[in-house]
JSON list of C-alpha atoms in Angstrom, two decimals:
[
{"chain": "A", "resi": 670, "resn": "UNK", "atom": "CA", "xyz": [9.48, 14.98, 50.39]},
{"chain": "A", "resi": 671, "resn": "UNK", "atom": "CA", "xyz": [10.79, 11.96, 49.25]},
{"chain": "A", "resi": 672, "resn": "UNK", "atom": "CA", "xyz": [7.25, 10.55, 47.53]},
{"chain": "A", "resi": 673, "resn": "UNK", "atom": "CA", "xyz": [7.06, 13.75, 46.17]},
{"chain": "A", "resi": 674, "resn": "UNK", "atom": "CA", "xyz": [10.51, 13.64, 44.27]},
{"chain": "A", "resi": 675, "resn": "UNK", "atom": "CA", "xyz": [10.15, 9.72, 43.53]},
{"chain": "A", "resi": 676, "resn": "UNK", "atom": "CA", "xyz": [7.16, 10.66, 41.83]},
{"chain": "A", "resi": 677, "resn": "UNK", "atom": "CA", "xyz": [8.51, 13.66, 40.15]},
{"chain": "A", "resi": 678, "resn": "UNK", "atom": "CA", "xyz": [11.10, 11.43, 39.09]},
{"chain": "A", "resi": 679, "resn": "UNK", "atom": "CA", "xyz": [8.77, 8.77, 37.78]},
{"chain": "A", "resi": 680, "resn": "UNK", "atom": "CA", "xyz": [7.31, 11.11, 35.41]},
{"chain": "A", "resi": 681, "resn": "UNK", "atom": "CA", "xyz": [10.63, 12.25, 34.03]},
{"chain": "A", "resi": 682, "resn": "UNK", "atom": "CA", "xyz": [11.40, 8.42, 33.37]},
{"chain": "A", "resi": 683, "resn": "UNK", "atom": "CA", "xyz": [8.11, 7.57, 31.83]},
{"chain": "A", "resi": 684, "resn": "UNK", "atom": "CA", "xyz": [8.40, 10.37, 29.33]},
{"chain": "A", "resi": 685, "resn": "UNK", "atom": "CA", "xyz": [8.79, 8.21, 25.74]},
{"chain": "A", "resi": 686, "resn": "UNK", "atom": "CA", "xyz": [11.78, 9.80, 25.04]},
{"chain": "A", "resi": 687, "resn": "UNK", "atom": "CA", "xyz": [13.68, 9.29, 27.94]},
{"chain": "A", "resi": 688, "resn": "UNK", "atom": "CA", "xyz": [12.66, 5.73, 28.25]},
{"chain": "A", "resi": 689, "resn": "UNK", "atom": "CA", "xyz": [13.33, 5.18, 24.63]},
{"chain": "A", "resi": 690, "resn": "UNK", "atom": "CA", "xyz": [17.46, 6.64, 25.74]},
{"chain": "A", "resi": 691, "resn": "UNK", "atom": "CA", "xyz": [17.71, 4.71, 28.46]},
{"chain": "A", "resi": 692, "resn": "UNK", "atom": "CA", "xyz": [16.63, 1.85, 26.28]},
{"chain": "A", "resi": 693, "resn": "UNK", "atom": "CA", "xyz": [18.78, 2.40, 23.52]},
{"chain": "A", "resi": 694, "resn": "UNK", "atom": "CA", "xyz": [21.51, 2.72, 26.19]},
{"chain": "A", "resi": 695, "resn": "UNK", "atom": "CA", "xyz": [21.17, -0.56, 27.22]},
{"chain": "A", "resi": 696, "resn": "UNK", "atom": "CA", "xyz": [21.03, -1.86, 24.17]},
{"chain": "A", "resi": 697, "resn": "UNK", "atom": "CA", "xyz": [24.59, -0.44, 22.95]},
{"chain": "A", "resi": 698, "resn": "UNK", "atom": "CA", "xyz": [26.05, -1.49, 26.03]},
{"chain": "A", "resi": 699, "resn": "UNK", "atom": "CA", "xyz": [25.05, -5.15, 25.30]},
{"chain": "A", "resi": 700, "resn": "UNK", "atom": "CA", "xyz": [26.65, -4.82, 21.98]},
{"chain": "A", "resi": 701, "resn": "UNK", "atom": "CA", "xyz": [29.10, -3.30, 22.97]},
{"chain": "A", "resi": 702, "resn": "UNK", "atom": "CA", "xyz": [30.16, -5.37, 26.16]},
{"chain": "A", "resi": 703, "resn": "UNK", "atom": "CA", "xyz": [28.87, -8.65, 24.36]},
{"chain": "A", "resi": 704, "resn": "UNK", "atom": "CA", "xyz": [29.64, -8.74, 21.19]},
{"chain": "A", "resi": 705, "resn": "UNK", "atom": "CA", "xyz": [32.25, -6.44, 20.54]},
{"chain": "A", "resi": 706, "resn": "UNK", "atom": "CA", "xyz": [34.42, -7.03, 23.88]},
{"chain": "A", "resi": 707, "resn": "UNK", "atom": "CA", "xyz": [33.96, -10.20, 24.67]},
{"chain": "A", "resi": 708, "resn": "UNK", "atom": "CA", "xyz": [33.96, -11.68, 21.09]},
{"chain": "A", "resi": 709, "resn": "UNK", "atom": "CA", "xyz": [36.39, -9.46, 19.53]},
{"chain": "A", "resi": 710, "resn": "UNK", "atom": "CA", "xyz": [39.41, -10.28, 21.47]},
{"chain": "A", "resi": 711, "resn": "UNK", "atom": "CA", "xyz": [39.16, -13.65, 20.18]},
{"chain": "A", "resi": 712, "resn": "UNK", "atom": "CA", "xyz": [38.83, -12.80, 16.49]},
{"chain": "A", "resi": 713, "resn": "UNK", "atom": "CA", "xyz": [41.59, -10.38, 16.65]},
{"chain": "A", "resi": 714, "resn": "UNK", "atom": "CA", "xyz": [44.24, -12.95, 17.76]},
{"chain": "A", "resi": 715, "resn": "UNK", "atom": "CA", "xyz": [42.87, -15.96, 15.73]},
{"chain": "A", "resi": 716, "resn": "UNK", "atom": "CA", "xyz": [42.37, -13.90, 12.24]},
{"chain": "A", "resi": 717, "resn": "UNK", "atom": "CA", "xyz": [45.10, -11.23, 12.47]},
{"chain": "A", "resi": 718, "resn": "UNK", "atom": "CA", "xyz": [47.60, -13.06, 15.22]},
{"chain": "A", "resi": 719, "resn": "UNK", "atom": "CA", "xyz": [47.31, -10.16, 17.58]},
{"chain": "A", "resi": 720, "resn": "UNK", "atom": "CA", "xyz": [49.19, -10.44, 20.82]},
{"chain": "A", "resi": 721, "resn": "UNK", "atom": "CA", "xyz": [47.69, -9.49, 24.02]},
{"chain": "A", "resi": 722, "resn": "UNK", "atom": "CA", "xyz": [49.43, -5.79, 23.38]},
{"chain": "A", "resi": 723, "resn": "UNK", "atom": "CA", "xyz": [48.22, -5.37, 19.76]},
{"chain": "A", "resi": 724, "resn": "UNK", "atom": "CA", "xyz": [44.14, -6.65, 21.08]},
{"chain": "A", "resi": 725, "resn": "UNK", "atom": "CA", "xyz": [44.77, -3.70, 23.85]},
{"chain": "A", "resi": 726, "resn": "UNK", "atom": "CA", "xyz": [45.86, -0.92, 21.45]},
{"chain": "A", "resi": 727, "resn": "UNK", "atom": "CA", "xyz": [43.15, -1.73, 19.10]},
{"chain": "A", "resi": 728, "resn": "UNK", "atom": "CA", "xyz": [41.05, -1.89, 21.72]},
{"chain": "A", "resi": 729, "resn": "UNK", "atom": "CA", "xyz": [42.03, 1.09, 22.77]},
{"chain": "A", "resi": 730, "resn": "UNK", "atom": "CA", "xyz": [41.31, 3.02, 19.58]},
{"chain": "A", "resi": 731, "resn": "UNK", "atom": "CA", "xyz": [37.26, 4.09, 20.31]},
{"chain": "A", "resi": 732, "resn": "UNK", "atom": "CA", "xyz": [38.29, 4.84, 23.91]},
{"chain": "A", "resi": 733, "resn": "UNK", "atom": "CA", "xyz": [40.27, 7.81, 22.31]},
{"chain": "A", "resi": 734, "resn": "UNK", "atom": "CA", "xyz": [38.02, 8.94, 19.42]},
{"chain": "A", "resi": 735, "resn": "UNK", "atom": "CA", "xyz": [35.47, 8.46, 21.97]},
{"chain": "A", "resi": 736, "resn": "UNK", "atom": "CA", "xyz": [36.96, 10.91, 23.99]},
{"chain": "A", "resi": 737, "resn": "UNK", "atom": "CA", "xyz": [37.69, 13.24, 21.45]},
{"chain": "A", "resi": 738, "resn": "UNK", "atom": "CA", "xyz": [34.34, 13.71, 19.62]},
{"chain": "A", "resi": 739, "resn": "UNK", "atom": "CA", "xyz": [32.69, 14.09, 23.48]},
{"chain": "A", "resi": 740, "resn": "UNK", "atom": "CA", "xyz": [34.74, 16.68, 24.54]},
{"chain": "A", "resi": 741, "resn": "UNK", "atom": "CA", "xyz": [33.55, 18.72, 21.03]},
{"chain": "A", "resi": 742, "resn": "UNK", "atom": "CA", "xyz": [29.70, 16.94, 21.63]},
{"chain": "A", "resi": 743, "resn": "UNK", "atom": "CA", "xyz": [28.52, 20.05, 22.85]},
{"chain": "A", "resi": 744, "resn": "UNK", "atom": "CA", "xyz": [29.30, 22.36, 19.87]},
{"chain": "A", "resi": 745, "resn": "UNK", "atom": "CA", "xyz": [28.62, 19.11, 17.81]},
{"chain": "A", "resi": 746, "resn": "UNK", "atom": "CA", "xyz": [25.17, 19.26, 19.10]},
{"chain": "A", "resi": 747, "resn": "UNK", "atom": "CA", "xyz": [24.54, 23.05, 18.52]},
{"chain": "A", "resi": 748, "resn": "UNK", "atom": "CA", "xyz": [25.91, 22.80, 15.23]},
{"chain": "A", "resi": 749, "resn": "UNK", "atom": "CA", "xyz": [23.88, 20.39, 14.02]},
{"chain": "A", "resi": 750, "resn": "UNK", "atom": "CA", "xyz": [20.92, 19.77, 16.59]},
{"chain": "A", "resi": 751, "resn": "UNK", "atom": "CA", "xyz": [21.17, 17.13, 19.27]},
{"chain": "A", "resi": 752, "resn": "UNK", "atom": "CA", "xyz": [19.14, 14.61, 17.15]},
{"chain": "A", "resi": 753, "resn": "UNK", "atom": "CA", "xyz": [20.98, 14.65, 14.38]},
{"chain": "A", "resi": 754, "resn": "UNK", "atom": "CA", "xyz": [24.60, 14.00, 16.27]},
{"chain": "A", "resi": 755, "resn": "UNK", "atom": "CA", "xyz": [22.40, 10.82, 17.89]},
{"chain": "A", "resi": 756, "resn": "UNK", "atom": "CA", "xyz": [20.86, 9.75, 14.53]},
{"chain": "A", "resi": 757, "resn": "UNK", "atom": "CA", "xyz": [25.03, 10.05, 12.96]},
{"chain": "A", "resi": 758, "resn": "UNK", "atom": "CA", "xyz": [26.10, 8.28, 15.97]},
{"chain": "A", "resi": 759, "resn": "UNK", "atom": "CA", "xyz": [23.90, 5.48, 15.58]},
{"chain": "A", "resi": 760, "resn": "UNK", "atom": "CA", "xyz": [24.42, 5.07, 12.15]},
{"chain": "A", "resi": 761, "resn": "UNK", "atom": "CA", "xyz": [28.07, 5.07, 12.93]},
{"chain": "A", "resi": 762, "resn": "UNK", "atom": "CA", "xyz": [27.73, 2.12, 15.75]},
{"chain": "A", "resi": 763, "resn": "UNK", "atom": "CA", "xyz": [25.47, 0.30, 13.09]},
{"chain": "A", "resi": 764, "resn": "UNK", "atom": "CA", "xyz": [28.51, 1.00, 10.65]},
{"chain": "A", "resi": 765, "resn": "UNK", "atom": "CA", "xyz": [31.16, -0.07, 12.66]},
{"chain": "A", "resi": 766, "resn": "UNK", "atom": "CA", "xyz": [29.80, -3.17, 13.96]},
{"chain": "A", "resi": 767, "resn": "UNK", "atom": "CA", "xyz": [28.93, -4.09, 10.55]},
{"chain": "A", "resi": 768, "resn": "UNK", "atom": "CA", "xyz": [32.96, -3.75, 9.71]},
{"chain": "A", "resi": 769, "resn": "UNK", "atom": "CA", "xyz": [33.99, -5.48, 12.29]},
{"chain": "A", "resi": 770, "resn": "UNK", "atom": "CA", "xyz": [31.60, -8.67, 11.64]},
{"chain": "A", "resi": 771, "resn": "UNK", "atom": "CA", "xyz": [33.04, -8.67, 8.22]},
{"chain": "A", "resi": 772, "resn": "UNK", "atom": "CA", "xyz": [35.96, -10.34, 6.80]},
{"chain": "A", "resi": 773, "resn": "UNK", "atom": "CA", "xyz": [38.01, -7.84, 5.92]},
{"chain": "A", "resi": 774, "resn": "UNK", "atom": "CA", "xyz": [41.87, -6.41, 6.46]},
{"chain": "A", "resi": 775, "resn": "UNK", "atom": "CA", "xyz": [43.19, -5.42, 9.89]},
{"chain": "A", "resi": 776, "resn": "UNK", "atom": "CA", "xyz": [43.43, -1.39, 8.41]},
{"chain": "A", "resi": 777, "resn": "UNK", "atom": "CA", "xyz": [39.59, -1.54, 7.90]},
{"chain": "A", "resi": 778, "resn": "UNK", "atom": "CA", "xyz": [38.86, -3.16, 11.34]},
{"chain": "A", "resi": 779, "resn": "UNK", "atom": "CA", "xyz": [41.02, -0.31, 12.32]},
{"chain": "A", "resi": 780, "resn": "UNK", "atom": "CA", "xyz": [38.59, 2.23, 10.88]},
{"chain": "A", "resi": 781, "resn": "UNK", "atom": "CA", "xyz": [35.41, 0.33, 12.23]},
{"chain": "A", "resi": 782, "resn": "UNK", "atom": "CA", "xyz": [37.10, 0.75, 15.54]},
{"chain": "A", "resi": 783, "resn": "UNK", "atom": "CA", "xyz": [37.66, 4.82, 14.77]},
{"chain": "A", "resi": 784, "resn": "UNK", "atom": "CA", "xyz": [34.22, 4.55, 13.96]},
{"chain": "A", "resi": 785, "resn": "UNK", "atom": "CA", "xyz": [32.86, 3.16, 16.96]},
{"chain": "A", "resi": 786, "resn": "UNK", "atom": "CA", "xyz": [34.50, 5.25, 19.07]},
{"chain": "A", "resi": 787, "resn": "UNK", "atom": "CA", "xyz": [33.31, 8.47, 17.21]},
{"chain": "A", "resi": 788, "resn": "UNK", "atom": "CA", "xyz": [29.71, 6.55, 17.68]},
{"chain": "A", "resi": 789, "resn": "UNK", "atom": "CA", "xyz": [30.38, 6.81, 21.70]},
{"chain": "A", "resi": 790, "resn": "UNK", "atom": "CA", "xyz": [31.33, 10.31, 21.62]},
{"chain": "A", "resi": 791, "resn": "UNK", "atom": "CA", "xyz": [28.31, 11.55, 19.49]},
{"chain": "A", "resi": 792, "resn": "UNK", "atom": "CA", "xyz": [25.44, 9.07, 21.26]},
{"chain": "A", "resi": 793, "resn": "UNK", "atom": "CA", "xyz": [26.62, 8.95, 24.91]},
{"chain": "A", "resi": 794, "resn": "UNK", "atom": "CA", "xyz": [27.15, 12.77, 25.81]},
{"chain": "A", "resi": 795, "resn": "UNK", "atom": "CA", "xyz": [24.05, 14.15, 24.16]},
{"chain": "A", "resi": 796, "resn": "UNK", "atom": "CA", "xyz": [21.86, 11.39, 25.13]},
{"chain": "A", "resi": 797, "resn": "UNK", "atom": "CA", "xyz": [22.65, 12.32, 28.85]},
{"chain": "A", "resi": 798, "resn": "UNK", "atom": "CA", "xyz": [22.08, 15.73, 28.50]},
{"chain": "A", "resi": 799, "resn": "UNK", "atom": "CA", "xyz": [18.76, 15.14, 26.64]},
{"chain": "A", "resi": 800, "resn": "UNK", "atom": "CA", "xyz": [18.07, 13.23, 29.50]},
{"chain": "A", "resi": 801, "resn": "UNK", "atom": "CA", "xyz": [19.46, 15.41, 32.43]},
{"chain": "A", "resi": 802, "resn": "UNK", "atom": "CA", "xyz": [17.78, 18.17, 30.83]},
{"chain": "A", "resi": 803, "resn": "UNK", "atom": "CA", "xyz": [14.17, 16.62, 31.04]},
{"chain": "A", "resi": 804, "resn": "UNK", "atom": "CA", "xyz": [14.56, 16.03, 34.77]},
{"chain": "A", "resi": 805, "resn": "UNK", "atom": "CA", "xyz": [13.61, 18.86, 37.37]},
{"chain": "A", "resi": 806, "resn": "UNK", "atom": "CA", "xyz": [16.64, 19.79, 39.88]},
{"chain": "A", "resi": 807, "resn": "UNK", "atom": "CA", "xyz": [14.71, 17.71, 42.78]},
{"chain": "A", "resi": 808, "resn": "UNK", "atom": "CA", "xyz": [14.15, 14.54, 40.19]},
{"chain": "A", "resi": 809, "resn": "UNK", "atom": "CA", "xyz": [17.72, 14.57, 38.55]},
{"chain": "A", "resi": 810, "resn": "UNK", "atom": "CA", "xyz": [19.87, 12.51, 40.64]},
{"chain": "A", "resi": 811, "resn": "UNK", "atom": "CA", "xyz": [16.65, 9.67, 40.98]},
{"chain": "A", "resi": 812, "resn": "UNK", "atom": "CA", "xyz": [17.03, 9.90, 36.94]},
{"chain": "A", "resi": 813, "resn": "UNK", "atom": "CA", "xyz": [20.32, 9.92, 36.76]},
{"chain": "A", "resi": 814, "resn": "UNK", "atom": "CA", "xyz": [20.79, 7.11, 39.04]},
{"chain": "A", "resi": 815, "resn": "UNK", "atom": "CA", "xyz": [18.32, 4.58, 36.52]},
{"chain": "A", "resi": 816, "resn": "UNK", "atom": "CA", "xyz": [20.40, 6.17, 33.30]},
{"chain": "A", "resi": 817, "resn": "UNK", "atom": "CA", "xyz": [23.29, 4.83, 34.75]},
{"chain": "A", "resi": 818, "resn": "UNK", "atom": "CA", "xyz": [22.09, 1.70, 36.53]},
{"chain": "A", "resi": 819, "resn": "UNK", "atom": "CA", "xyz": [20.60, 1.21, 32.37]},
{"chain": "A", "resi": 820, "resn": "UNK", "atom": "CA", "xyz": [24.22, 1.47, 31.61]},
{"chain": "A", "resi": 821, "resn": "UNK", "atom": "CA", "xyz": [25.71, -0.84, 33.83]},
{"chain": "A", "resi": 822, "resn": "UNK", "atom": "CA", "xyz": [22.66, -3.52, 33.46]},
{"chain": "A", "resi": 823, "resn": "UNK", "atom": "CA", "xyz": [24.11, -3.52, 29.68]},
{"chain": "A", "resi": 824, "resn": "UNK", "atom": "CA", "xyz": [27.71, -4.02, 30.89]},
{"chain": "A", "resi": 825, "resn": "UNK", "atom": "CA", "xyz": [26.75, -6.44, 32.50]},
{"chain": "A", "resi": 826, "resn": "UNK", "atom": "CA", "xyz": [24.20, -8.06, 30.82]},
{"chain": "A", "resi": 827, "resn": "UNK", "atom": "CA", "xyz": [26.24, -7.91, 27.66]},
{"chain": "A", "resi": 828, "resn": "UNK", "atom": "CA", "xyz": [29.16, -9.96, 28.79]},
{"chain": "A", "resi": 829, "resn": "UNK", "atom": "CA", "xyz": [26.59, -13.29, 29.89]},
{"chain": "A", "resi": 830, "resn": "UNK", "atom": "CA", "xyz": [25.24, -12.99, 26.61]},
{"chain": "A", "resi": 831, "resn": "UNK", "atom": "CA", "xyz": [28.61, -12.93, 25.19]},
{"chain": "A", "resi": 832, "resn": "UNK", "atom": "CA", "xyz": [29.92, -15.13, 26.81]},
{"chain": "A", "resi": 833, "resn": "UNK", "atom": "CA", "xyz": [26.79, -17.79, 26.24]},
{"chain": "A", "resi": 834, "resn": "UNK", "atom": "CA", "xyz": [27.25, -17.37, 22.36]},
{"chain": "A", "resi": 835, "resn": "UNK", "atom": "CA", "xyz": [31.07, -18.44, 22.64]},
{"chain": "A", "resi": 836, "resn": "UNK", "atom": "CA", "xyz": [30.49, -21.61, 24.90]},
{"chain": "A", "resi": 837, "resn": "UNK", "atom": "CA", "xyz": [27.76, -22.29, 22.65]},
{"chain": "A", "resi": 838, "resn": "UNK", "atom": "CA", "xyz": [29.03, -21.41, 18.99]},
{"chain": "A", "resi": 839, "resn": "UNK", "atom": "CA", "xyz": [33.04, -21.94, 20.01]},
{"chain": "A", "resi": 840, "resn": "UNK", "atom": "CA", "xyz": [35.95, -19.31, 20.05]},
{"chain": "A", "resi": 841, "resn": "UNK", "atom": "CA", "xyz": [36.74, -20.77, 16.14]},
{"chain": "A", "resi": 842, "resn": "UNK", "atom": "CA", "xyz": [33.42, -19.11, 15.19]},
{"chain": "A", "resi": 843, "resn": "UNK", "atom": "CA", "xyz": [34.33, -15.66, 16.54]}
]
């Protein structure tokens, strides 16, 4: 029944670890959509001059390293253990956010970006299957349905807050 699979579901959700993912999910995806694409645009034109095309194609840089390490994040994960590729991952998005706070050339912010996208790849996949994988067949879609409603409360969260710190700091500041 439905109660029965809500419930189910609950217990999945209430688990520490899974809470503690979905947590840290939402937490990257405020970074990521607040500070890092809603400031960095700014920062890359007024420091460096990028045009619209040159904030894009850096941009784009994680998106593909992102995609590269998760299609490997399975055999990344039994090579090394699922916690571990998290743990690197995190200290990778720790890594590159420092580098691209920093006042440094537009090759390093370069490799902050390779960095954060090799972040992505080794958090997001194995965090969903640690997830997935604690859920029952009847509970899964209920659990998958709060990771990603986690995910998209962080998009969307993370923009507002972004957005908040320009109007109240100033673009200059970025």
């Amino acid at each position: 029944s439905v109660r029965e699979q809500l419930r189910a579901s609950w217990l999945v959700l209430k688990s520490p670890v899974v809470f503690g993912l979905i947590l840290l999910m939402i937490g990257l995806m405020v970074a990521i959509f607040g500070l890092i694409l809603t400031l960095l645009p700014f920062h890359l034109e007024a420091e460096f001059g990028l045009s619209a095309g040159g904030r894009g194609i850096f941009l784009g840089l994680p998106s593909l390293f992102s995609f590269w390490v998760a299609m490997n994040a399975g055999r990344i994960a039994e090579r090394f253990g699922r916690g571990r590729a998290v743990t690197l991952g995190i200290f990778f998005f720790g890594l590159s956010f420092a580098v691209l706070g920093s006042p440094l050339p537009l090759l390093v912010y370069g490799l902050g970006a390779i960095l954060w996208g090799l972040a992505e790849g080794l958090v997001f996949p194995p965090s969903q299957d640690r997830v997935v994988e604690a859920a029952d067949h009847m509970s899964r879609g209920t659990v998958m349905a709060v990771w990603v409603g986690g995910l998209r409360l962080g998009q969307s969260v993370g923009p507002i807050l972004g957005g908040i710190g320009l109007a109240t700091i100033g673009v200059s500041a970025s």
